[in-house]
Structures are given as C-alpha cells and as structure tokens.
Amino acid sequence: MPSQAAPARPPLIVGETDADRLFPIAEQVEARGVPLGLLAELERAEVLPDADVPPGVVGMESEVEFVDAAHGDSRTVRLVYPRDADIAQGRISVMTPIGAALLGLSEGQTIDWPDRDGRVRALKVVRVRRGAPAAP
C-alpha cells in the first residue's frame, strides 16, 4: 500500500527578535527529548527584520483569532512565553502544540497540527493583531 505524504505546511514568517528569543528555548526543550515541533517550525520559517514582518502575521504577543476545524469554534488568544501563559485569560504559550502551530502563520492560512492527544486538527487564522514584543 503506498504511503500518504504528510500535508504541506504553509509558509511561515518570523521576525528576527522572536526567532532570536525562541530558537534557544526550543533547542533546550527538544534536547530534553520533548518533541514540541517548535524548533522544526522555526527552522523552516523565513526570518525577516522585525520592521519587514507584515501586520497579519502571528508573532509573540499577537492576539490571534483562529477557527479550530475540529469543532468549528472561533477562538481568540494571545501568544505568549511560557511564564506568561494563563489559559483562563486566553494567553497560550508558544510551547504548547497550538501555540507552536500558530507562530508565523498569516491571516487566512490553515495548518494541520497534532493536539496533545495526537489528533490532527486544522487551525485557520482569521485575524491577527500584533502586540509589543515582550522579554522572553
């Protein structure tokens, strides 16, 4: 039986500041044997000077409205560093599966990403409002 190819990943854009702050964190986590996927996403992203990142791209401290195709629900969250995460306040860590999936996506893009239970979910970015960069 022929194997199915993995779904194509959409192109990603990451600002230099986010890339510089996130690469070391992602490398440390993966070195401990935690397969987060963030490092692979960072490695395939186009890294641009912060001033050249288009306004509709998800970066750290961005407020992101996305639709989860698993239930069709729209959700708005802020993408933050782990220490600032608070799911009750809508602040999700970039170190979570959904946080890693959203980073670098542009408005209108969809990505298939495994959730914590291993089920693949399609996430579509509807709207992005960039926030001021925070310290890692």
CSV table of C-alpha atoms in Angstrom, one decimal:
chain,number,residue,atom,x,y,z
A,1,MET,CA,0.0,0.0,0.0
A,2,PRO,CA,1.5,3.4,-0.9
A,3,SER,CA,2.2,5.8,1.9
A,4,GLN,CA,0.4,9.1,2.1
A,5,ALA,CA,2.5,12.2,2.0
A,6,ALA,CA,2.3,14.5,5.0
A,7,PRO,CA,0.1,17.5,4.4
A,8,ALA,CA,2.1,20.5,3.0
A,9,ARG,CA,2.9,23.1,5.6
A,10,PRO,CA,2.1,26.7,4.8
A,11,PRO,CA,5.0,29.2,4.6
A,12,LEU,CA,5.9,30.9,7.8
A,13,ILE,CA,7.3,34.3,8.6
A,14,VAL,CA,9.0,35.1,11.9
A,15,GLY,CA,10.6,38.4,13.0
A,16,GLU,CA,14.2,38.4,14.0
A,17,THR,CA,13.5,39.3,17.6
A,18,ASP,CA,11.1,36.4,18.0
A,19,ALA,CA,13.5,34.0,16.2
A,20,ASP,CA,16.5,35.1,18.4
A,21,ARG,CA,14.5,34.6,21.6
A,22,LEU,CA,12.7,31.4,20.6
A,23,PHE,CA,15.5,29.3,19.0
A,24,PRO,CA,17.4,28.8,22.3
A,25,ILE,CA,14.2,27.9,24.2
A,26,ALA,CA,13.1,25.4,21.5
A,27,GLU,CA,16.5,23.8,21.3
A,28,GLN,CA,16.7,23.3,25.1
A,29,VAL,CA,13.2,21.7,25.1
A,30,GLU,CA,14.0,19.4,22.2
A,31,ALA,CA,17.4,18.5,23.7
A,32,ARG,CA,15.5,17.2,26.7
A,33,GLY,CA,13.6,14.8,24.4
A,34,VAL,CA,10.3,16.8,24.3
A,35,PRO,CA,9.2,16.7,20.7
A,36,LEU,CA,7.4,20.0,20.5
A,37,GLY,CA,7.7,20.8,16.8
A,38,LEU,CA,8.5,24.5,17.5
A,39,LEU,CA,12.2,24.0,16.5
A,40,ALA,CA,11.3,22.5,13.2
A,41,GLU,CA,8.8,25.3,12.5
A,42,LEU,CA,11.4,27.9,13.4
A,43,GLU,CA,14.0,26.2,11.1
A,44,ARG,CA,11.6,26.3,8.1
A,45,ALA,CA,10.4,29.9,8.7
A,46,GLU,CA,11.5,32.9,6.7
A,47,VAL,CA,13.1,35.2,9.3
A,48,LEU,CA,12.7,38.8,8.5
A,49,PRO,CA,13.8,42.1,10.1
A,50,ASP,CA,11.0,43.0,12.6
A,51,ALA,CA,10.1,46.1,10.6
A,52,ASP,CA,9.5,43.9,7.5
A,53,VAL,CA,7.1,41.5,9.1
A,54,PRO,CA,3.6,42.1,7.6
A,55,PRO,CA,0.9,43.1,10.1
A,56,GLY,CA,-1.2,40.0,9.6
A,57,VAL,CA,1.5,37.5,10.8
A,58,VAL,CA,1.3,35.8,14.1
A,59,GLY,CA,4.3,36.7,16.4
A,60,MET,CA,4.9,36.7,20.1
A,61,GLU,CA,2.3,38.8,22.0
A,62,SER,CA,0.0,38.8,19.0
A,63,GLU,CA,-3.7,38.5,19.6
A,64,VAL,CA,-4.9,35.8,17.2
A,65,GLU,CA,-8.4,34.8,16.2
A,66,PHE,CA,-8.5,31.3,14.7
A,67,VAL,CA,-11.0,28.6,13.8
A,68,ASP,CA,-10.5,25.1,15.0
A,69,ALA,CA,-12.0,22.8,12.4
A,70,ALA,CA,-12.5,20.1,14.9
A,71,HIS,CA,-15.4,21.9,16.4
A,72,GLY,CA,-15.8,24.9,14.1
A,73,ASP,CA,-15.4,27.2,17.1
A,74,SER,CA,-13.7,30.6,16.7
A,75,ARG,CA,-11.3,31.4,19.5
A,76,THR,CA,-9.2,34.5,20.3
A,77,VAL,CA,-5.9,34.0,22.2
A,78,ARG,CA,-2.7,35.9,22.9
A,79,LEU,CA,0.6,34.0,22.0
A,80,VAL,CA,3.0,34.4,24.9
A,81,TYR,CA,6.1,33.0,26.5
A,82,PRO,CA,5.6,30.1,28.9
A,83,ARG,CA,5.9,32.2,32.1
A,84,ASP,CA,3.0,34.5,30.9
A,85,ALA,CA,0.7,31.7,29.9
A,86,ASP,CA,-2.8,31.6,31.5
A,87,ILE,CA,-5.4,29.7,29.6
A,88,ALA,CA,-8.2,31.2,31.7
A,89,GLN,CA,-7.1,34.7,30.5
A,90,GLY,CA,-6.7,33.5,26.9
A,91,ARG,CA,-2.9,33.6,27.0
A,92,ILE,CA,-1.4,30.5,25.4
A,93,SER,CA,2.3,29.5,25.5
A,94,VAL,CA,4.3,29.2,22.3
A,95,MET,CA,5.5,26.0,23.9
A,96,THR,CA,2.0,24.3,23.5
A,97,PRO,CA,1.0,22.4,20.4
A,98,ILE,CA,-1.4,25.1,19.3
A,99,GLY,CA,1.0,27.9,20.2
A,100,ALA,CA,3.8,26.4,18.1
A,101,ALA,CA,1.3,25.8,15.3
A,102,LEU,CA,0.1,29.4,15.2
A,103,LEU,CA,3.6,31.1,15.3
A,104,GLY,CA,4.5,32.6,11.9
A,105,LEU,CA,1.1,31.9,10.2
A,106,SER,CA,-0.6,34.7,8.3
A,107,GLU,CA,-4.2,35.7,8.2
A,108,GLY,CA,-6.1,33.2,6.0
A,109,GLN,CA,-3.6,30.4,6.3
A,110,THR,CA,-4.5,26.9,7.7
A,111,ILE,CA,-2.2,24.4,9.2
A,112,ASP,CA,-2.8,20.8,10.3
A,113,TRP,CA,-1.3,20.2,13.7
A,114,PRO,CA,-1.4,17.4,16.3
A,115,ASP,CA,-3.0,18.3,19.6
A,116,ARG,CA,-1.9,17.0,23.0
A,117,ASP,CA,-3.9,13.8,22.4
A,118,GLY,CA,-2.2,13.2,19.0
A,119,ARG,CA,-5.3,14.0,16.9
A,120,VAL,CA,-4.6,16.2,13.9
A,121,ARG,CA,-6.5,19.5,14.0
A,122,ALA,CA,-6.9,22.1,11.2
A,123,LEU,CA,-6.3,25.6,12.5
A,124,LYS,CA,-7.2,28.6,10.3
A,125,VAL,CA,-6.0,32.1,11.2
A,126,VAL,CA,-8.8,34.6,10.8
A,127,ARG,CA,-7.4,37.8,12.3
A,128,VAL,CA,-4.1,38.9,13.9
A,129,ARG,CA,-3.3,42.0,15.9
A,130,ARG,CA,0.4,42.3,16.7
A,131,GLY,CA,1.4,43.2,20.2
A,132,ALA,CA,4.5,44.9,21.5
A,133,PRO,CA,7.4,42.5,21.9
A,134,ALA,CA,7.9,41.2,25.5
A,135,ALA,CA,11.1,39.8,27.0
A,136,PRO,CA,11.4,36.0,26.9
